[in-house]
Amino acid sequence: MNPSFTLRNKRVWVAGHRGLVGSAIVRRLAREGCEVVTAPRESVDLRRPEQLERWMRDVRPQAVFLAAARVGGIYANDTRPAEFIYDNLAIQTTVVEAARRYDVEKMLLMGSSCIYPRMAPQPIPEEALLTGPLEPTNQWYAIAKIAGLMTGQAYRRQYGCDFISVMPSNLYGPGDNFDLMQSHVVPALIVKAHNAKLANAPHIDVWGTGTVRREFLYVDDAADGMVYFMQNYSDEKIVNLGPGGDVPIRELVQLVCDVVGFKGQLRFDTSKPDGTPRKMVDTSYAESLGWRAKTPLKQGLEETYRWFLDNVGPQRAVA
Ligand code: GFB
């Protein structure tokens, strides 16, 4: 299949346009000269084929970014496994089949670095997929995402659909979910440091030991990568997206506290799970195809805190 595909003058559906990634893709597509379409949440439940197919029949998107998913941080994943596996399997199956039936020319599916085995070699090459057991705290989500990328591969093989998949590392940025029971670590720490600063609190609670490492990709970089690969890639092989470097959680907390201006102590709550010890993706394949991330972590955190202040703060945020 031809790797070059232009979005110009195309009708492009961003599935999940209200989420962290979907909203960043919509922002990024403003430069591509395409028509962005979105499915109204009230009438189109992406888990229900009949609702989606009615909408597809009317709207006929030519390209699709599948960024709709049930997502959450370590606590949400660990405590709501049924929602994470069911919703993601259902959304992916429904959207992939509808894209085939309604002749979508190109679709990009989004996975996550948690698809790789817990003890994968670091940095993790794409070939590590399915070579070992998954991290228990997010295995339900990971299994659904593995099924998603393989559904795309199967449709490519059997029906010749031009479906591709990318696997970003942990994402953060403007538009994130700041609810502490659902969020990932970056928005959680922003809320905690911000609230503690306003309350003049002596410390903040950080989950786990702080020694595990994570790799944080700024969401506008991720969206840029997705738009790039949509237009310049057509293959069954999955593509890792990452900034090319990870940090221990302790160092991330320090950075967030600097950005927010909180000067108190850190208290590590080791009754909370650490999750996987490390998941840094090998980005050499993406780089060989001509793409790399741009935004340094400190700068991305500053942008995210600014967005938080404008949209969630500056009053005491939800605890
Ligand atoms: O971002 P996070 O929830 O997701 O947690 P995972 C990353 C690390 O930060 C873990 C620690 O070691 C957490 O224990 N952490 C410290 C905190 N303080 C906090 C806090 O206040 N809130 C949160 N949430 N974490 C998710 C997966 O794993 O990553 C998903 O569950 C998905 O499936 C996503 O893949 C990208 O990196 O551990």
mmCIF file of C-alpha atoms and ligand atoms in Angstrom:
data_model
loop_
_atom_site.group_PDB
_atom_site.id
_atom_site.type_symbol
_atom_site.label_atom_id
_atom_site.label_comp_id
_atom_site.label_asym_id
_atom_site.label_seq_id
_atom_site.Cartn_x
_atom_site.Cartn_y
_atom_site.Cartn_z
ATOM 1 C CA MET A 1 0.000 0.000 0.000
ATOM 2 C CA ASN A 2 1.135 3.543 -0.696
ATOM 3 C CA PRO A 3 2.570 5.121 2.464
ATOM 4 C CA SER A 4 1.699 8.594 1.262
ATOM 5 C CA PHE A 5 -1.856 9.696 2.005
ATOM 6 C CA THR A 6 -2.956 13.314 2.123
ATOM 7 C CA LEU A 7 -5.521 14.632 4.557
ATOM 8 C CA ARG A 8 -6.017 17.790 2.507
ATOM 9 C CA ASN A 9 -9.676 18.268 1.487
ATOM 10 C CA LYS A 10 -10.635 15.006 3.217
ATOM 11 C CA ARG A 11 -13.438 14.467 5.712
ATOM 12 C CA VAL A 12 -11.588 13.337 8.827
ATOM 13 C CA TRP A 13 -13.326 11.832 11.838
ATOM 14 C CA VAL A 14 -11.592 12.250 15.180
ATOM 15 C CA ALA A 15 -13.194 9.636 17.427
ATOM 16 C CA GLY A 16 -12.799 10.765 21.045
ATOM 17 C CA HIS A 17 -12.509 14.468 20.183
ATOM 18 C CA ARG A 18 -13.280 15.597 23.737
ATOM 19 C CA GLY A 19 -10.474 13.584 25.316
ATOM 20 C CA LEU A 20 -6.822 14.450 25.940
ATOM 21 C CA VAL A 21 -5.550 12.964 22.673
ATOM 22 C CA GLY A 22 -8.577 13.569 20.468
ATOM 23 C CA SER A 23 -8.683 17.274 21.303
ATOM 24 C CA ALA A 24 -4.953 17.553 20.533
ATOM 25 C CA ILE A 25 -5.486 15.839 17.162
ATOM 26 C CA VAL A 26 -8.289 18.314 16.362
ATOM 27 C CA ARG A 27 -5.901 21.204 17.223
ATOM 28 C CA ARG A 28 -3.176 19.719 15.036
ATOM 29 C CA LEU A 29 -5.497 19.055 12.073
ATOM 30 C CA ALA A 30 -6.271 22.767 11.793
ATOM 31 C CA ARG A 31 -3.033 23.008 9.739
ATOM 32 C CA GLU A 32 -3.929 20.237 7.277
ATOM 33 C CA GLY A 33 -6.715 21.816 5.231
ATOM 34 C CA CYS A 34 -9.181 19.019 5.974
ATOM 35 C CA GLU A 35 -12.753 18.944 7.272
ATOM 36 C CA VAL A 36 -12.828 17.585 10.826
ATOM 37 C CA VAL A 37 -16.008 15.755 11.804
ATOM 38 C CA THR A 38 -17.009 14.466 15.224
ATOM 39 C CA ALA A 39 -19.759 12.130 16.379
ATOM 40 C CA PRO A 40 -22.084 13.560 19.045
ATOM 41 C CA ARG A 41 -21.709 11.613 22.260
ATOM 42 C CA GLU A 42 -25.403 11.913 23.139
ATOM 43 C CA SER A 43 -26.589 10.029 20.066
ATOM 44 C CA VAL A 44 -23.607 7.883 19.070
ATOM 45 C CA ASP A 45 -22.367 5.392 21.660
ATOM 46 C CA LEU A 46 -19.273 3.912 19.996
ATOM 47 C CA ARG A 47 -19.905 0.571 21.676
ATOM 48 C CA ARG A 48 -23.156 0.186 19.712
ATOM 49 C CA PRO A 49 -22.738 -0.779 16.035
ATOM 50 C CA GLU A 50 -26.235 0.307 14.965
ATOM 51 C CA GLN A 51 -25.752 3.841 16.354
ATOM 52 C CA LEU A 52 -22.330 4.249 14.793
ATOM 53 C CA GLU A 53 -23.355 2.815 11.426
ATOM 54 C CA ARG A 54 -26.294 5.216 11.181
ATOM 55 C CA TRP A 55 -23.890 8.113 11.723
ATOM 56 C CA MET A 56 -21.265 6.718 9.303
ATOM 57 C CA ARG A 57 -23.909 6.321 6.593
ATOM 58 C CA ASP A 58 -24.785 10.010 6.891
ATOM 59 C CA VAL A 59 -21.331 11.495 7.384
ATOM 60 C CA ARG A 60 -19.053 9.156 5.360
ATOM 61 C CA PRO A 61 -15.660 10.025 6.844
ATOM 62 C CA GLN A 62 -12.703 9.265 4.579
ATOM 63 C CA ALA A 63 -10.069 9.067 7.305
ATOM 64 C CA VAL A 64 -10.381 8.160 10.997
ATOM 65 C CA PHE A 65 -8.233 8.770 14.066
ATOM 66 C CA LEU A 66 -9.435 6.304 16.697
ATOM 67 C CA ALA A 67 -8.635 8.134 19.928
ATOM 68 C CA ALA A 68 -11.838 7.146 21.745
ATOM 69 C CA ALA A 69 -11.124 4.825 24.653
ATOM 70 C CA ARG A 70 -11.806 4.082 28.293
ATOM 71 C CA VAL A 71 -8.602 5.374 29.883
ATOM 72 C CA GLY A 72 -7.313 6.115 33.346
ATOM 73 C CA GLY A 73 -4.381 5.952 35.697
ATOM 74 C CA ILE A 74 -3.112 3.059 37.736
ATOM 75 C CA TYR A 75 -5.907 3.183 40.340
ATOM 76 C CA ALA A 76 -8.763 3.320 37.819
ATOM 77 C CA ASN A 77 -7.211 0.506 35.774
ATOM 78 C CA ASP A 78 -6.659 -1.651 38.826
ATOM 79 C CA THR A 79 -10.129 -1.213 40.331
ATOM 80 C CA ARG A 80 -12.384 -1.138 37.225
ATOM 81 C CA PRO A 81 -10.982 -3.949 35.046
ATOM 82 C CA ALA A 82 -14.340 -4.879 33.514
ATOM 83 C CA GLU A 83 -14.977 -1.381 32.141
ATOM 84 C CA PHE A 84 -11.434 -1.139 30.813
ATOM 85 C CA ILE A 85 -11.599 -4.421 28.929
ATOM 86 C CA TYR A 86 -15.238 -4.299 27.783
ATOM 87 C CA ASP A 87 -15.444 -0.669 26.683
ATOM 88 C CA ASN A 88 -12.164 -0.747 24.795
ATOM 89 C CA LEU A 89 -12.866 -4.043 23.041
ATOM 90 C CA ALA A 90 -16.360 -2.861 22.114
ATOM 91 C CA ILE A 91 -15.286 0.574 20.842
ATOM 92 C CA GLN A 92 -12.449 -0.827 18.738
ATOM 93 C CA THR A 93 -14.479 -3.659 17.222
ATOM 94 C CA THR A 94 -17.392 -1.376 16.396
ATOM 95 C CA VAL A 95 -15.259 1.359 14.851
ATOM 96 C CA VAL A 96 -12.993 -0.960 12.844
ATOM 97 C CA GLU A 97 -15.913 -2.882 11.348
ATOM 98 C CA ALA A 98 -17.850 0.316 10.554
ATOM 99 C CA ALA A 99 -14.730 1.780 8.903
ATOM 100 C CA ARG A 100 -14.528 -1.292 6.653
ATOM 101 C CA ARG A 101 -18.234 -1.279 5.801
ATOM 102 C CA TYR A 102 -18.278 2.421 4.974
ATOM 103 C CA ASP A 103 -15.058 2.395 2.922
ATOM 104 C CA VAL A 104 -12.839 4.536 5.131
ATOM 105 C CA GLU A 105 -9.648 5.076 3.134
ATOM 106 C CA LYS A 106 -7.289 5.224 6.094
ATOM 107 C CA MET A 107 -7.516 4.749 9.852
ATOM 108 C CA LEU A 108 -5.047 5.159 12.693
ATOM 109 C CA LEU A 109 -5.613 3.154 15.877
ATOM 110 C CA MET A 110 -4.016 4.259 19.100
ATOM 111 C CA GLY A 111 -2.587 1.822 21.625
ATOM 112 C CA SER A 112 -0.321 2.336 24.612
ATOM 113 C CA SER A 113 3.127 1.319 25.821
ATOM 114 C CA CYS A 114 1.429 -0.870 28.452
ATOM 115 C CA ILE A 115 0.786 -3.484 25.733
ATOM 116 C CA TYR A 116 4.374 -4.661 26.237
ATOM 117 C CA PRO A 117 5.430 -7.301 28.777
ATOM 118 C CA ARG A 118 6.155 -6.055 32.297
ATOM 119 C CA MET A 119 9.778 -7.192 32.076
ATOM 120 C CA ALA A 120 10.389 -6.210 28.438
ATOM 121 C CA PRO A 121 13.923 -5.087 27.482
ATOM 122 C CA GLN A 122 14.409 -1.315 27.796
ATOM 123 C CA PRO A 123 14.006 0.682 25.648
ATOM 124 C CA ILE A 124 11.168 -1.518 24.379
ATOM 125 C CA PRO A 125 11.271 -2.401 20.665
ATOM 126 C CA GLU A 126 8.017 -3.075 18.811
ATOM 127 C CA GLU A 127 9.105 -6.727 18.500
ATOM 128 C CA ALA A 128 8.689 -7.210 22.290
ATOM 129 C CA LEU A 129 4.913 -7.492 21.824
ATOM 130 C CA LEU A 130 3.525 -10.788 23.208
ATOM 131 C CA THR A 131 6.877 -12.057 24.446
ATOM 132 C CA GLY A 132 5.957 -12.213 28.161
ATOM 133 C CA PRO A 133 3.388 -11.614 30.926
ATOM 134 C CA LEU A 134 1.762 -8.166 31.290
ATOM 135 C CA GLU A 135 1.804 -5.745 34.236
ATOM 136 C CA PRO A 136 -1.075 -6.915 36.494
ATOM 137 C CA THR A 137 -2.425 -3.416 37.340
ATOM 138 C CA ASN A 138 -3.276 -2.692 33.712
ATOM 139 C CA GLN A 139 -3.427 -6.079 32.005
ATOM 140 C CA TRP A 140 -7.143 -5.729 31.176
ATOM 141 C CA TYR A 141 -6.593 -2.477 29.322
ATOM 142 C CA ALA A 142 -3.427 -3.871 27.717
ATOM 143 C CA ILE A 143 -5.217 -6.994 26.447
ATOM 144 C CA ALA A 144 -7.935 -4.813 24.909
ATOM 145 C CA LYS A 145 -5.332 -2.602 23.216
ATOM 146 C CA ILE A 146 -3.436 -5.657 21.916
ATOM 147 C CA ALA A 147 -6.731 -6.972 20.531
ATOM 148 C CA GLY A 148 -7.294 -3.551 18.923
ATOM 149 C CA LEU A 149 -3.997 -3.421 17.096
ATOM 150 C CA MET A 150 -4.411 -7.043 15.985
ATOM 151 C CA THR A 151 -7.931 -6.333 14.737
ATOM 152 C CA GLY A 152 -6.439 -3.606 12.561
ATOM 153 C CA GLN A 153 -3.765 -6.024 11.308
ATOM 154 C CA ALA A 154 -6.357 -8.697 10.543
ATOM 155 C CA TYR A 155 -8.508 -6.259 8.536
ATOM 156 C CA ARG A 156 -5.415 -5.139 6.633
ATOM 157 C CA ARG A 157 -4.521 -8.760 5.778
ATOM 158 C CA GLN A 158 -7.967 -10.054 4.894
ATOM 159 C CA TYR A 159 -9.773 -7.005 3.499
ATOM 160 C CA GLY A 160 -6.859 -4.815 2.424
ATOM 161 C CA CYS A 161 -7.982 -1.988 4.749
ATOM 162 C CA ASP A 162 -5.311 0.686 5.230
ATOM 163 C CA PHE A 163 -5.350 0.587 9.045
ATOM 164 C CA ILE A 164 -2.217 1.413 11.067
ATOM 165 C CA SER A 165 -1.427 1.473 14.814
ATOM 166 C CA VAL A 166 0.814 3.625 16.993
ATOM 167 C CA MET A 167 1.866 2.978 20.612
ATOM 168 C CA PRO A 168 2.570 6.153 22.567
ATOM 169 C CA SER A 169 4.241 6.197 25.980
ATOM 170 C CA ASN A 170 2.470 7.866 28.966
ATOM 171 C CA LEU A 171 0.689 10.997 27.708
ATOM 172 C CA TYR A 172 0.052 14.294 29.482
ATOM 173 C CA GLY A 173 -0.886 17.845 28.547
ATOM 174 C CA PRO A 174 -3.723 20.380 28.169
ATOM 175 C CA GLY A 175 -7.169 18.780 28.373
ATOM 176 C CA ASP A 176 -6.123 15.986 30.737
ATOM 177 C CA ASN A 177 -8.404 14.494 33.395
ATOM 178 C CA PHE A 178 -7.631 16.045 36.794
ATOM 179 C CA ASP A 179 -9.891 13.810 38.901
ATOM 180 C CA LEU A 180 -7.574 12.107 41.407
ATOM 181 C CA MET A 181 -9.400 8.780 41.362
ATOM 182 C CA GLN A 182 -9.221 8.479 37.591
ATOM 183 C CA SER A 183 -6.198 10.451 36.512
ATOM 184 C CA HIS A 184 -2.673 9.568 35.525
ATOM 185 C CA VAL A 185 0.249 10.710 37.606
ATOM 186 C CA VAL A 186 0.987 14.101 35.964
ATOM 187 C CA PRO A 187 -2.468 15.699 36.424
ATOM 188 C CA ALA A 188 -2.730 14.096 39.900
ATOM 189 C CA LEU A 189 0.528 15.699 41.012
ATOM 190 C CA ILE A 190 -0.468 19.066 39.557
ATOM 191 C CA VAL A 191 -3.724 19.014 41.564
ATOM 192 C CA LYS A 192 -1.965 17.865 44.735
ATOM 193 C CA ALA A 193 0.888 20.393 44.526
ATOM 194 C CA HIS A 194 -1.492 23.206 43.563
ATOM 195 C CA ASN A 195 -3.935 22.494 46.408
ATOM 196 C CA ALA A 196 -1.097 22.107 48.914
ATOM 197 C CA LYS A 197 0.412 25.421 47.816
ATOM 198 C CA LEU A 198 -2.925 27.243 48.247
ATOM 199 C CA ALA A 199 -3.551 25.596 51.621
ATOM 200 C CA ASN A 200 0.023 26.117 52.805
ATOM 201 C CA ALA A 201 0.149 22.385 53.532
ATOM 202 C CA PRO A 202 3.469 20.931 54.738
ATOM 203 C CA HIS A 203 3.512 17.961 52.373
ATOM 204 C CA ILE A 204 1.873 16.142 49.464
ATOM 205 C CA ASP A 205 1.184 12.401 49.209
ATOM 206 C CA VAL A 206 2.800 10.591 46.317
ATOM 207 C CA TRP A 207 1.686 7.046 45.512
ATOM 208 C CA GLY A 208 4.180 4.189 45.506
ATOM 209 C CA THR A 209 7.925 4.290 46.143
ATOM 210 C CA GLY A 210 8.826 7.007 43.647
ATOM 211 C CA THR A 211 11.581 4.789 42.247
ATOM 212 C CA VAL A 212 9.764 3.401 39.209
ATOM 213 C CA ARG A 213 10.369 5.136 35.904
ATOM 214 C CA ARG A 214 7.955 6.512 33.318
ATOM 215 C CA GLU A 215 8.345 8.149 29.938
ATOM 216 C CA PHE A 216 6.083 11.163 29.376
ATOM 217 C CA LEU A 217 5.072 12.271 25.892
ATOM 218 C CA TYR A 218 3.486 15.711 25.526
ATOM 219 C CA VAL A 219 0.075 15.252 23.923
ATOM 220 C CA ASP A 220 0.623 17.820 21.150
ATOM 221 C CA ASP A 221 3.755 15.901 20.137
ATOM 222 C CA ALA A 222 1.733 12.671 20.131
ATOM 223 C CA ALA A 223 -0.938 14.296 17.935
ATOM 224 C CA ASP A 224 1.755 15.581 15.584
ATOM 225 C CA GLY A 225 3.177 12.058 15.315
ATOM 226 C CA MET A 226 -0.241 10.589 14.608
ATOM 227 C CA VAL A 227 -0.958 13.100 11.849
ATOM 228 C CA TYR A 228 2.527 12.422 10.439
ATOM 229 C CA PHE A 229 2.111 8.641 10.336
ATOM 230 C CA MET A 230 -1.429 8.890 8.996
ATOM 231 C CA GLN A 231 0.053 10.664 5.975
ATOM 232 C CA ASN A 232 3.390 8.875 5.649
ATOM 233 C CA TYR A 233 3.014 5.274 6.820
ATOM 234 C CA SER A 234 1.159 2.225 5.654
ATOM 235 C CA ASP A 235 2.231 -1.061 7.184
ATOM 236 C CA GLU A 236 1.107 -3.794 9.528
ATOM 237 C CA LYS A 237 3.988 -3.147 11.927
ATOM 238 C CA ILE A 238 3.075 -1.022 14.973
ATOM 239 C CA VAL A 239 5.032 2.196 15.629
ATOM 240 C CA ASN A 240 6.219 3.352 19.071
ATOM 241 C CA LEU A 241 5.884 7.063 19.885
ATOM 242 C CA GLY A 242 7.892 8.507 22.744
ATOM 243 C CA PRO A 243 10.052 11.465 23.721
ATOM 244 C CA GLY A 244 13.164 9.275 23.922
ATOM 245 C CA GLY A 245 13.850 9.395 27.663
ATOM 246 C CA ASP A 246 12.249 8.460 30.974
ATOM 247 C CA VAL A 247 12.447 9.759 34.571
ATOM 248 C CA PRO A 248 11.929 8.241 38.013
ATOM 249 C CA ILE A 249 8.584 9.310 39.550
ATOM 250 C CA ARG A 250 10.504 11.094 42.336
ATOM 251 C CA GLU A 251 12.148 13.340 39.737
ATOM 252 C CA LEU A 252 8.811 13.997 38.026
ATOM 253 C CA VAL A 253 7.308 15.068 41.362
ATOM 254 C CA GLN A 254 10.186 17.475 41.908
ATOM 255 C CA LEU A 255 9.684 18.980 38.450
ATOM 256 C CA VAL A 256 5.931 19.397 39.004
ATOM 257 C CA CYS A 257 6.522 21.012 42.413
ATOM 258 C CA ASP A 258 8.992 23.462 40.789
ATOM 259 C CA VAL A 259 6.509 24.335 38.033
ATOM 260 C CA VAL A 260 3.619 24.786 40.479
ATOM 261 C CA GLY A 261 5.725 26.533 43.114
ATOM 262 C CA PHE A 262 5.075 24.108 45.986
ATOM 263 C CA LYS A 263 8.025 23.960 48.386
ATOM 264 C CA GLY A 264 6.836 21.420 50.982
ATOM 265 C CA GLN A 265 7.780 17.817 51.616
ATOM 266 C CA LEU A 266 6.960 14.664 49.662
ATOM 267 C CA ARG A 267 5.365 11.750 51.531
ATOM 268 C CA PHE A 268 5.511 8.423 49.684
ATOM 269 C CA ASP A 269 2.488 6.199 50.279
ATOM 270 C CA THR A 270 3.857 2.717 49.650
ATOM 271 C CA SER A 271 0.464 1.115 50.297
ATOM 272 C CA LYS A 272 -0.393 2.334 46.770
ATOM 273 C CA PRO A 273 0.855 0.345 43.754
ATOM 274 C CA ASP A 274 3.994 1.220 41.807
ATOM 275 C CA GLY A 275 2.890 -0.602 38.682
ATOM 276 C CA THR A 276 5.444 -1.611 36.121
ATOM 277 C CA PRO A 277 9.070 -0.799 37.067
ATOM 278 C CA ARG A 278 9.871 0.802 33.711
ATOM 279 C CA LYS A 279 8.329 1.234 30.253
ATOM 280 C CA MET A 280 10.450 3.317 27.960
ATOM 281 C CA VAL A 281 9.779 2.705 24.294
ATOM 282 C CA ASP A 282 12.429 2.332 21.623
ATOM 283 C CA THR A 283 11.686 5.127 19.157
ATOM 284 C CA SER A 284 14.274 4.209 16.529
ATOM 285 C CA TYR A 285 11.626 2.865 14.129
ATOM 286 C CA ALA A 286 9.606 6.120 14.267
ATOM 287 C CA GLU A 287 12.820 8.106 13.815
ATOM 288 C CA SER A 288 13.871 5.995 10.819
ATOM 289 C CA LEU A 289 10.503 6.931 9.287
ATOM 290 C CA GLY A 290 11.197 10.626 9.816
ATOM 291 C CA TRP A 291 9.430 11.647 13.031
ATOM 292 C CA ARG A 292 10.573 12.598 16.525
ATOM 293 C CA ALA A 293 9.021 14.400 19.524
ATOM 294 C CA LYS A 294 9.990 18.011 20.294
ATOM 295 C CA THR A 295 8.709 19.195 23.662
ATOM 296 C CA PRO A 296 11.010 18.926 26.723
ATOM 297 C CA LEU A 297 9.255 17.620 29.853
ATOM 298 C CA LYS A 298 9.654 20.843 31.867
ATOM 299 C CA GLN A 299 8.124 22.922 29.077
ATOM 300 C CA GLY A 300 5.245 20.467 28.644
ATOM 301 C CA LEU A 301 4.540 20.567 32.379
ATOM 302 C CA GLU A 302 4.510 24.376 32.321
ATOM 303 C CA GLU A 303 1.989 24.375 29.440
ATOM 304 C CA THR A 304 -0.143 21.833 31.267
ATOM 305 C CA TYR A 305 -0.157 23.826 34.514
ATOM 306 C CA ARG A 306 -1.072 26.968 32.590
ATOM 307 C CA TRP A 307 -4.025 25.101 31.036
ATOM 308 C CA PHE A 308 -5.034 23.807 34.456
ATOM 309 C CA LEU A 309 -5.030 27.343 35.912
ATOM 310 C CA ASP A 310 -7.135 28.653 33.028
ATOM 311 C CA ASN A 311 -9.593 25.776 32.942
ATOM 312 C CA VAL A 312 -9.715 24.006 36.314
ATOM 313 C CA GLY A 313 -8.030 26.313 38.883
ATOM 314 C CA PRO A 314 -7.043 28.732 40.244
ATOM 315 C CA GLN A 315 -9.455 27.979 43.098
ATOM 316 C CA ARG A 316 -8.963 24.825 45.093
ATOM 317 C CA ALA A 317 -9.458 22.003 42.590
ATOM 318 C CA VAL A 318 -11.475 18.846 43.141
ATOM 319 C CA ALA A 319 -9.675 16.633 45.665
HETATM 320 O O1 GFB B 1 0.240 7.562 35.569
HETATM 321 P P1 GFB B 1 -0.078 6.337 36.325
HETATM 322 O O2 GFB B 1 -1.380 6.280 37.021
HETATM 323 O O3 GFB B 1 -0.011 5.114 35.340
HETATM 324 O O4 GFB B 1 1.054 6.101 37.442
HETATM 325 P P2 GFB B 1 0.903 3.854 34.951
HETATM 326 C C1 GFB B 1 2.422 6.187 37.150
HETATM 327 C C2 GFB B 1 3.219 6.048 38.444
HETATM 328 O O5 GFB B 1 3.018 7.226 39.221
HETATM 329 C C3 GFB B 1 2.828 4.864 39.337
HETATM 330 C C4 GFB B 1 2.745 6.868 40.576
HETATM 331 O O6 GFB B 1 3.985 4.293 39.888
HETATM 332 C C5 GFB B 1 2.002 5.540 40.426
HETATM 333 O O7 GFB B 1 1.996 4.819 41.654
HETATM 334 N N1 GFB B 1 1.974 7.926 41.246
HETATM 335 C C6 GFB B 1 2.434 8.672 42.274
HETATM 336 C C7 GFB B 1 0.699 8.285 41.001
HETATM 337 N N2 GFB B 1 1.467 9.487 42.725
HETATM 338 C C8 GFB B 1 0.378 9.265 41.946
HETATM 339 C C9 GFB B 1 -0.926 9.835 41.939
HETATM 340 O O8 GFB B 1 -1.300 10.675 42.757
HETATM 341 N N3 GFB B 1 -1.779 9.377 40.960
HETATM 342 C C10 GFB B 1 -1.400 8.434 40.041
HETATM 343 N N4 GFB B 1 -2.283 8.050 39.116
HETATM 344 N N5 GFB B 1 -0.167 7.855 40.069
HETATM 345 C C11 GFB B 1 -1.149 3.508 33.410
HETATM 346 C C12 GFB B 1 -1.966 2.331 33.033
HETATM 347 O O9 GFB B 1 -0.142 2.992 34.189
HETATM 348 O O10 GFB B 1 -0.548 4.153 32.321
HETATM 349 C C13 GFB B 1 -2.757 2.516 31.826
HETATM 350 O O11 GFB B 1 -2.715 1.920 34.144
HETATM 351 C C14 GFB B 1 -2.057 3.274 30.725
HETATM 352 O O12 GFB B 1 -3.140 1.267 31.365
HETATM 353 C C15 GFB B 1 -1.314 4.474 31.228
HETATM 354 O O13 GFB B 1 -1.166 2.446 30.035
HETATM 355 C C16 GFB B 1 -0.477 5.139 30.176
HETATM 356 O O14 GFB B 1 2.010 4.291 34.043
HETATM 357 O O15 GFB B 1 1.351 3.072 36.114
#
